[in-house]
Amino acid sequence: MSSQYRIDEPHLPNPFSLIMGEAAVEKRTPGFSAAASGFAAKFARDFLLYSGEGHLCTVAPTRSGKGVSAIVPNLSHYRGTTIVLDPKGENYDITARGRREMGHRVYKLDPFGAIDSTTDSVNPLDALRLPNADVETDAQTLAEAIVRGMTSSREPFWDHSGIGLLSAMLMVAATREEPNRNLGWAFDMLSSDDVVYNLAVLLDTQKETMPAQAYREIASFLQITDLTRSGILAVTQSYFKMLATTKVRRTIDTSTIDLADVIDGNPVTIYMILPSERINSHAGLLKVWLATFFKAVLARKSQPTHKTLFLLDEAGQLGGFPFLESLMTLAGGYGVWLWLIYQDLSQLQAAYPKTWKTMLNNCGVLQFFGVNNRQMATSWAECLDSSAAQILKLANDEQMLLLQKQGEVRCRRINYLHHPYFAGKCDPNRLFRNHRPGGPSMQP
């Protein structure tokens, strides 16, 4: 880190922003540096350029400024492949034009029309045709992503059987030809007027092309009693009910997004947009999208020139997600940054009760601000040299950064709305059109 930003200083006077990017010219090893290339010299003191291997985690309450001081500045600057969880579509509104002007192809997965009536799409079964794919294993992973959070621990038989049947149908779907090679075909088969008859016909006519595990699972389902079979089918149907709607299926039945671009690290930006009122009910859809892109980056044979940034706002809405948990330990070797953004630390603890500390330990940067009670301050004090009392004294425009192998930095936060580096790069946020520039609470 440049001597301009000594970590033993109790307070850095200038506004300061953490930016993803390449290391400064004079710095040969990954880590932290004063911003150099890509910035006008007059702005260099305002940014800390991060190019390390570790992931990032930001924790700050809702409406505390995560968008203006962390998300938008990075979407307005970072040139690598970027995949964004953008719950309300605000970040698309503000940064999509700027990303295009960087030379990126910009996509939005927007099933409910938060931006407009159009949407892009990605077929999750495309990931099951990648060089690193194993159809039987990956279909099971995809099925578990769909059902995560909907299972019951009281009677696991029904869940195990339902997941087994769903994964079997996904295996079969993955081996079919267009236009039936998609999740919708599997959902339709399991929702047809006579499911048992149709599955029996499928076994008779597709045995030679069907994965062996799928054949065994479907055959086992057909051989059990009618009462048990109807119970398993009802459980299975409940898992995909939200994904089988017309609006959702138009984002997953076909692909306008080429996974090869994600694998190669080409200049693409993908915004995953779900309205706030849909996130809980459609968390499975978010996980299906993410699992598809995660599988793509794990198919890499070499790292791309620029790391792929997964910028996951409102990560707490995902709940527990084993694939993401695994990627926290694996992704460094595949040229990936995960930037997880939570409203409070308890969201991370609840989602990953056994591994949340390990996940934080895999982060090169911890960022927090907006601490407004002693419980939050005490939780962070366990990670820092600063006391809970000192943390509570952070001003409204201040942040604390814990930098791997460097220590902690207390500093003011940049607001892109008022910083000249971002002038002309960003568009208005449609949710705040009636606010005057410079007024309070303009952005999240």
Coordinates of C-alpha atoms in Angstrom, one line a residue:
M1 CA 0.0 0.0 0.0
S2 CA 1.2 3.5 -0.8
S3 CA 2.5 5.6 2.1
Q4 CA -0.3 8.0 1.3
Y5 CA -2.6 5.5 3.0
R6 CA -0.8 4.6 6.2
I7 CA -2.9 2.1 8.1
D8 CA -1.7 3.5 11.5
E9 CA -3.4 6.8 10.8
P10 CA -6.5 7.0 12.9
H11 CA -8.5 8.8 10.2
L12 CA -7.9 9.5 6.5
P13 CA -9.2 13.0 5.7
N14 CA -10.0 12.6 2.0
P15 CA -13.0 10.6 0.7
F16 CA -11.8 7.2 -0.3
S17 CA -13.1 4.3 -2.4
L18 CA -12.2 0.7 -2.9
I19 CA -11.9 -0.1 -6.6
M20 CA -11.3 -3.4 -8.3
G21 CA -8.6 -3.3 -11.0
E22 CA -5.1 -4.1 -12.0
A23 CA -2.2 -3.3 -9.7
A24 CA -0.4 0.0 -10.2
V25 CA 2.5 -0.1 -12.7
E26 CA 5.1 -0.1 -9.9
K27 CA 3.5 -2.9 -8.0
R28 CA 4.3 -6.4 -9.3
T29 CA 2.4 -8.6 -6.8
P30 CA -1.3 -8.7 -6.3
G31 CA -2.8 -6.8 -3.4
F32 CA -3.4 -3.1 -2.6
S33 CA -1.9 -0.1 -4.3
A34 CA -2.6 3.6 -4.8
A35 CA -4.6 4.0 -8.0
A36 CA -2.3 4.8 -11.0
S37 CA -3.0 3.6 -14.5
G38 CA -6.6 4.4 -15.6
F39 CA -7.0 7.3 -13.3
A40 CA -6.2 11.0 -13.7
A41 CA -3.4 11.9 -11.4
K42 CA -5.6 14.4 -9.5
F43 CA -7.9 11.5 -8.5
A44 CA -5.2 9.0 -7.5
R45 CA -5.5 9.8 -3.8
D46 CA -9.2 9.0 -3.8
F47 CA -9.0 5.3 -4.6
L48 CA -7.5 2.1 -3.3
L49 CA -7.0 -0.3 -6.2
Y50 CA -7.5 -3.9 -5.2
S51 CA -6.0 -6.7 -7.3
G52 CA -5.5 -9.4 -4.7
E53 CA -6.6 -13.0 -4.8
G54 CA -9.0 -12.9 -1.9
H55 CA -12.7 -12.2 -2.1
L56 CA -14.6 -9.2 -0.7
C57 CA -17.4 -8.8 1.8
T58 CA -19.4 -5.6 2.5
V59 CA -21.8 -5.3 5.5
A60 CA -23.9 -2.2 5.8
P61 CA -27.6 -1.6 6.6
T62 CA -30.2 -0.9 4.0
R63 CA -30.2 2.6 2.6
S64 CA -26.8 3.3 4.1
G65 CA -25.0 4.0 0.8
K66 CA -23.7 0.7 -0.5
G67 CA -24.7 1.6 -4.0
V68 CA -23.2 5.1 -4.2
S69 CA -19.9 4.2 -2.5
A70 CA -19.2 0.6 -3.5
I71 CA -21.4 -0.9 -6.2
V72 CA -21.8 1.9 -8.7
P73 CA -18.1 3.1 -8.5
N74 CA -16.9 -0.4 -9.3
L75 CA -19.4 -0.9 -12.1
S76 CA -18.3 2.4 -13.5
H77 CA -14.7 1.5 -13.5
Y78 CA -13.9 -2.2 -13.6
R79 CA -13.4 -3.6 -17.1
G80 CA -13.5 -7.3 -16.4
T81 CA -16.4 -9.7 -16.9
T82 CA -19.0 -8.7 -14.3
I83 CA -22.1 -10.6 -13.1
V84 CA -24.3 -8.5 -10.9
L85 CA -27.2 -9.4 -8.5
D86 CA -29.2 -6.2 -8.9
P87 CA -32.5 -6.8 -7.0
K88 CA -34.4 -3.7 -8.2
G89 CA -32.6 -3.0 -11.4
E90 CA -31.1 0.3 -10.1
N91 CA -27.5 -0.6 -11.0
Y92 CA -28.6 -1.4 -14.5
D93 CA -30.3 2.0 -14.8
I94 CA -27.2 3.8 -13.6
T95 CA -24.3 1.9 -15.1
A96 CA -25.5 -0.1 -18.2
R97 CA -24.7 2.7 -20.6
G98 CA -21.3 3.2 -19.1
R99 CA -20.5 -0.6 -19.4
R100 CA -21.5 -0.5 -23.0
E101 CA -19.2 2.4 -23.6
M102 CA -16.4 0.4 -22.1
G103 CA -17.0 -2.1 -24.9
H104 CA -19.0 -4.6 -23.0
R105 CA -22.0 -6.5 -24.2
V106 CA -24.6 -5.9 -21.6
Y107 CA -27.3 -8.4 -20.7
K108 CA -30.2 -8.3 -18.2
L109 CA -32.1 -11.2 -16.8
D110 CA -35.3 -9.4 -16.0
P111 CA -38.3 -11.9 -15.9
F112 CA -40.7 -9.5 -14.3
G113 CA -40.0 -6.4 -16.4
A114 CA -38.4 -4.2 -13.7
I115 CA -36.6 -2.3 -16.5
D116 CA -38.8 -3.0 -19.6
S117 CA -40.7 -5.8 -21.3
T118 CA -37.5 -7.4 -22.8
T119 CA -35.2 -9.9 -21.1
D120 CA -32.1 -11.9 -22.0
S121 CA -31.9 -15.6 -21.1
V122 CA -29.5 -18.4 -20.2
N123 CA -30.4 -22.1 -20.4
P124 CA -28.9 -23.7 -17.3
L125 CA -28.6 -27.0 -19.2
D126 CA -25.9 -25.3 -21.4
A127 CA -23.6 -25.7 -18.4
L128 CA -24.2 -29.5 -18.5
R129 CA -22.5 -29.5 -21.9
L130 CA -19.3 -27.8 -20.9
P131 CA -16.0 -29.8 -21.0
N132 CA -15.9 -30.1 -17.2
A133 CA -19.5 -31.3 -17.0
D134 CA -20.8 -34.6 -15.6
V135 CA -24.5 -34.7 -16.4
E136 CA -25.5 -37.0 -13.5
T137 CA -23.6 -35.0 -10.8
D138 CA -24.4 -31.6 -12.2
A139 CA -28.1 -32.3 -12.6
Q140 CA -28.2 -33.2 -8.9
T141 CA -26.4 -29.9 -8.0
L142 CA -28.9 -28.0 -10.2
A143 CA -31.8 -29.7 -8.6
E144 CA -30.5 -28.9 -5.1
A145 CA -30.1 -25.3 -6.1
I146 CA -33.7 -25.2 -7.2
V147 CA -35.1 -26.7 -3.9
R148 CA -32.7 -25.1 -1.4
G149 CA -34.8 -23.7 1.5
M150 CA -38.0 -25.6 0.6
T151 CA -37.1 -28.9 2.2
S152 CA -38.4 -30.2 5.5
S153 CA -36.1 -32.0 8.0
R154 CA -39.0 -33.7 9.7
E155 CA -39.7 -36.2 6.9
P156 CA -36.6 -36.3 4.7
F157 CA -37.8 -39.3 2.7
W158 CA -40.1 -37.1 0.6
D159 CA -37.4 -34.5 0.0
H160 CA -34.8 -37.1 -1.0
S161 CA -37.2 -38.8 -3.3
G162 CA -38.5 -35.5 -4.8
I163 CA -34.9 -34.2 -5.4
G164 CA -34.0 -37.6 -7.0
L165 CA -36.9 -37.5 -9.4
L166 CA -36.3 -33.8 -10.3
S167 CA -32.6 -34.4 -10.9
A168 CA -33.4 -37.5 -13.1
M169 CA -35.7 -35.4 -15.3
L170 CA -33.0 -32.7 -15.6
M171 CA -30.6 -35.4 -16.7
V172 CA -33.0 -36.5 -19.4
A173 CA -33.7 -32.9 -20.5
A174 CA -30.0 -32.3 -20.8
T175 CA -29.6 -35.1 -23.3
R176 CA -32.5 -34.0 -25.5
E177 CA -32.4 -31.9 -28.7
E178 CA -33.8 -28.5 -29.2
P179 CA -36.4 -27.2 -28.6
N180 CA -36.8 -29.6 -25.6
R181 CA -33.4 -29.3 -24.1
N182 CA -34.4 -27.1 -21.2
L183 CA -35.9 -27.1 -17.7
G184 CA -39.3 -26.3 -19.0
W185 CA -39.5 -29.6 -20.8
A186 CA -38.8 -31.4 -17.5
F187 CA -41.4 -29.3 -15.6
D188 CA -44.0 -30.0 -18.3
M189 CA -43.4 -33.7 -18.1
L190 CA -43.8 -33.7 -14.4
S191 CA -47.0 -31.6 -14.6
S192 CA -48.7 -33.5 -17.5
D193 CA -52.1 -35.0 -17.2
D194 CA -50.8 -38.5 -16.9
V195 CA -47.3 -38.3 -15.5
V196 CA -47.0 -42.0 -14.8
Y197 CA -47.9 -43.1 -18.3
N198 CA -45.7 -40.4 -19.9
L199 CA -42.7 -41.5 -17.8
A200 CA -43.3 -45.1 -18.7
V201 CA -43.3 -44.2 -22.4
L202 CA -40.1 -42.2 -21.9
L203 CA -38.3 -45.2 -20.4
D204 CA -39.5 -47.5 -23.2
T205 CA -38.4 -45.1 -26.0
Q206 CA -35.4 -43.3 -24.6
K207 CA -33.6 -46.0 -22.7
E208 CA -30.5 -46.0 -25.0
T209 CA -29.9 -42.3 -24.8
M210 CA -30.9 -41.7 -21.2
P211 CA -28.3 -41.5 -18.4
A212 CA -28.2 -44.7 -16.4
Q213 CA -28.9 -42.9 -13.1
A214 CA -31.9 -41.1 -14.6
Y215 CA -33.3 -44.4 -15.8
R216 CA -32.9 -46.1 -12.4
E217 CA -34.5 -43.1 -10.6
I218 CA -37.5 -42.9 -12.9
A219 CA -38.0 -46.7 -12.9
S220 CA -37.9 -46.8 -9.1
F221 CA -40.5 -44.0 -8.9
L222 CA -42.8 -46.0 -11.2
Q223 CA -42.5 -49.1 -9.2
I224 CA -43.7 -47.8 -5.8
T225 CA -47.3 -47.7 -4.6
D226 CA -49.7 -45.2 -6.0
L227 CA -50.1 -43.4 -2.7
T228 CA -46.4 -43.0 -2.2
R229 CA -45.8 -42.0 -5.8
S230 CA -48.5 -39.3 -5.7
G231 CA -46.8 -37.9 -2.5
I232 CA -43.4 -37.8 -4.1
L233 CA -44.8 -36.2 -7.3
A234 CA -46.6 -33.5 -5.2
V235 CA -43.4 -32.6 -3.4
T236 CA -41.5 -32.5 -6.7
Q237 CA -44.0 -30.2 -8.3
S238 CA -43.9 -27.8 -5.4
Y239 CA -40.2 -27.3 -5.9
F240 CA -40.5 -25.9 -9.4
K241 CA -43.8 -24.2 -9.2
M242 CA -42.3 -20.7 -9.2
L243 CA -39.9 -21.6 -12.0
A244 CA -42.5 -23.0 -14.3
T245 CA -44.3 -19.7 -15.0
T246 CA -44.2 -18.1 -18.4
K247 CA -42.3 -15.0 -17.2
V248 CA -39.6 -17.0 -15.6
R249 CA -39.3 -19.6 -18.3
R250 CA -38.5 -17.0 -20.9
T251 CA -35.2 -16.4 -19.0
I252 CA -34.2 -20.1 -18.7
D253 CA -35.6 -22.0 -21.7
T254 CA -33.2 -20.6 -24.3
S255 CA -30.0 -18.7 -24.3
T256 CA -29.1 -15.2 -25.5
I257 CA -26.1 -15.3 -23.2
D258 CA -23.2 -17.5 -24.5
L259 CA -21.4 -19.2 -21.6
A260 CA -18.2 -19.3 -23.7
D261 CA -18.0 -15.5 -23.2
V262 CA -18.0 -16.0 -19.4
I263 CA -15.5 -18.8 -19.6
D264 CA -13.1 -16.8 -21.8
G265 CA -13.5 -13.6 -19.7
N266 CA -14.8 -11.6 -22.6
P267 CA -16.1 -8.1 -22.0
V268 CA -19.7 -8.9 -20.9
T269 CA -21.8 -7.6 -18.0
I270 CA -24.8 -9.5 -16.8
Y271 CA -27.4 -8.0 -14.5
M272 CA -29.7 -10.4 -12.6
I273 CA -32.8 -8.5 -11.7
L274 CA -35.6 -9.5 -9.4
P275 CA -38.1 -7.1 -7.7
S276 CA -37.7 -7.1 -3.9
E277 CA -41.1 -8.7 -3.4
R278 CA -40.1 -11.7 -5.6
I279 CA -36.7 -12.4 -4.2
N280 CA -37.8 -14.7 -1.4
S281 CA -40.3 -16.7 -3.5
H282 CA -37.8 -16.9 -6.4
A283 CA -34.5 -17.4 -4.6
G284 CA -34.3 -20.7 -6.5
L285 CA -34.2 -18.8 -9.8
L286 CA -31.3 -16.7 -8.6
K287 CA -29.4 -19.8 -7.5
V288 CA -30.1 -21.5 -10.9
W289 CA -28.6 -18.4 -12.7
L290 CA -25.6 -18.3 -10.4
A291 CA -25.0 -22.0 -10.5
T292 CA -24.9 -21.8 -14.3
F293 CA -22.3 -19.0 -14.3
F294 CA -20.3 -20.6 -11.5
K295 CA -20.1 -23.8 -13.5
A296 CA -18.9 -21.8 -16.5
V297 CA -16.0 -20.1 -14.7
L298 CA -15.0 -23.5 -13.2
A299 CA -14.7 -24.8 -16.8
R300 CA -11.7 -22.5 -17.4
K301 CA -8.4 -24.1 -18.4
S302 CA -6.5 -20.8 -17.7
Q303 CA -7.2 -17.5 -16.0
P304 CA -8.5 -14.6 -18.2
T305 CA -6.7 -11.3 -18.5
H306 CA -9.1 -9.7 -16.0
K307 CA -10.8 -11.5 -13.2
T308 CA -14.5 -12.2 -13.3
L309 CA -16.3 -10.2 -10.7
F310 CA -19.5 -11.6 -9.1
L311 CA -21.0 -8.5 -7.4
L312 CA -23.8 -9.9 -5.3
D313 CA -25.9 -7.2 -3.7
E314 CA -28.4 -8.4 -1.1
A315 CA -26.5 -11.7 -0.8
G316 CA -28.5 -12.5 2.3
Q317 CA -31.6 -13.2 0.2
L318 CA -29.8 -16.2 -1.3
G319 CA -29.8 -17.9 2.1
G320 CA -27.4 -20.9 2.3
F321 CA -25.9 -21.8 -1.1
P322 CA -23.3 -24.6 -1.0
F323 CA -22.1 -23.9 -4.5
L324 CA -21.2 -20.3 -3.5
E325 CA -19.7 -21.6 -0.2
S326 CA -17.4 -23.9 -2.2
L327 CA -16.5 -21.2 -4.7
M328 CA -15.2 -19.0 -1.8
T329 CA -12.3 -21.5 -1.4
L330 CA -11.8 -22.5 -5.1
A331 CA -12.4 -19.4 -7.1
G332 CA -9.0 -17.8 -6.7
G333 CA -7.4 -20.3 -9.0
Y334 CA -10.1 -19.7 -11.7
G335 CA -9.7 -15.9 -11.9
V336 CA -12.8 -15.0 -9.9
W337 CA -13.7 -12.4 -7.3
L338 CA -16.8 -12.9 -5.2
W339 CA -18.0 -9.7 -3.6
L340 CA -20.8 -10.5 -1.1
I341 CA -22.9 -7.6 0.2
Y342 CA -25.0 -8.1 3.3
Q343 CA -27.2 -5.9 5.4
D344 CA -25.8 -7.2 8.6
L345 CA -23.4 -9.9 9.8
S346 CA -26.2 -12.0 11.2
Q347 CA -27.4 -12.8 7.6
L348 CA -24.1 -14.4 6.8
Q349 CA -24.0 -16.2 10.2
A350 CA -27.6 -17.6 9.7
A351 CA -26.9 -18.7 6.1
Y352 CA -23.6 -20.4 6.9
P353 CA -23.6 -21.2 10.7
K354 CA -20.6 -23.5 10.6
T355 CA -18.5 -21.8 7.9
W356 CA -19.1 -18.1 8.1
K357 CA -15.8 -17.4 9.8
T358 CA -14.0 -19.4 7.2
M359 CA -15.7 -17.5 4.4
L360 CA -14.6 -14.2 6.0
N361 CA -11.1 -15.5 6.3
N362 CA -11.1 -16.1 2.6
C363 CA -11.8 -12.4 2.0
G364 CA -9.0 -10.0 1.1
V365 CA -11.2 -7.1 2.0
L366 CA -13.9 -6.6 4.7
Q367 CA -15.8 -3.4 4.4
F368 CA -18.4 -2.1 6.8
F369 CA -20.2 1.1 7.7
G370 CA -23.5 2.3 9.0
V371 CA -23.0 0.5 12.3
N372 CA -25.8 1.9 14.5
N373 CA -26.0 -0.4 17.6
R374 CA -23.7 -2.0 20.1
Q375 CA -24.5 -5.5 19.0
M376 CA -23.3 -4.8 15.5
A377 CA -20.2 -3.0 16.8
T378 CA -19.3 -5.8 19.1
S379 CA -19.6 -8.4 16.3
W380 CA -17.1 -6.4 14.2
A381 CA -14.8 -5.6 17.1
E382 CA -14.0 -9.4 17.3
C383 CA -12.5 -9.0 13.8
L384 CA -10.6 -5.8 14.3
D385 CA -8.2 -4.0 16.6
S386 CA -10.7 -1.3 17.1
S387 CA -13.1 -1.5 20.0
A388 CA -16.9 -1.5 19.8
A389 CA -17.0 2.0 21.2
Q390 CA -14.6 3.2 18.5
I391 CA -16.7 1.5 15.8
L392 CA -19.8 3.2 17.0
K393 CA -18.1 6.6 16.6
L394 CA -17.8 6.1 12.8
A395 CA -19.5 9.1 11.1
N396 CA -22.3 8.6 8.6
D397 CA -19.9 9.1 5.7
E398 CA -17.1 6.9 7.1
Q399 CA -16.2 3.3 6.5
M400 CA -13.9 0.7 8.0
L401 CA -11.8 -1.4 5.7
L402 CA -10.0 -4.5 7.0
L403 CA -7.3 -5.3 4.4
Q404 CA -5.7 -8.8 4.4
K405 CA -2.1 -8.7 5.7
Q406 CA -2.3 -4.9 6.0
G407 CA -4.7 -4.1 8.8
E408 CA -7.6 -1.7 9.2
V409 CA -8.3 1.7 7.6
R410 CA -10.9 4.2 8.7
C411 CA -11.8 6.7 6.1
R412 CA -14.6 8.6 4.5
R413 CA -16.6 7.1 1.7
I414 CA -16.8 8.5 -1.8
N415 CA -20.2 9.2 -3.2
Y416 CA -20.1 8.8 -7.0
L417 CA -22.8 11.5 -7.4
H418 CA -20.4 14.1 -6.2
H419 CA -17.0 12.9 -7.5
P420 CA -15.7 14.3 -10.8
Y421 CA -14.1 10.9 -11.8
F422 CA -17.6 9.5 -12.4
A423 CA -19.0 12.6 -14.1
G424 CA -20.7 11.5 -17.4
K425 CA -20.2 7.8 -16.6
C426 CA -23.6 7.2 -14.8
D427 CA -27.2 7.7 -15.6
P428 CA -30.0 8.7 -13.2
N429 CA -31.6 6.2 -10.9
R430 CA -35.3 6.0 -12.1
L431 CA -36.4 5.3 -8.4
F432 CA -35.1 8.7 -7.4
R433 CA -36.1 10.9 -10.3
N434 CA -37.9 13.4 -8.0
H435 CA -34.9 14.0 -5.7
R436 CA -32.8 17.1 -6.3
P437 CA -29.1 16.4 -7.0
G438 CA -27.2 16.7 -3.8
G439 CA -30.3 16.0 -1.7
P440 CA -30.3 13.4 1.0
S441 CA -30.7 9.6 0.5
M442 CA -30.5 9.9 -3.3
Q443 CA -29.3 6.3 -3.8
P444 CA -29.1 3.1 -1.9

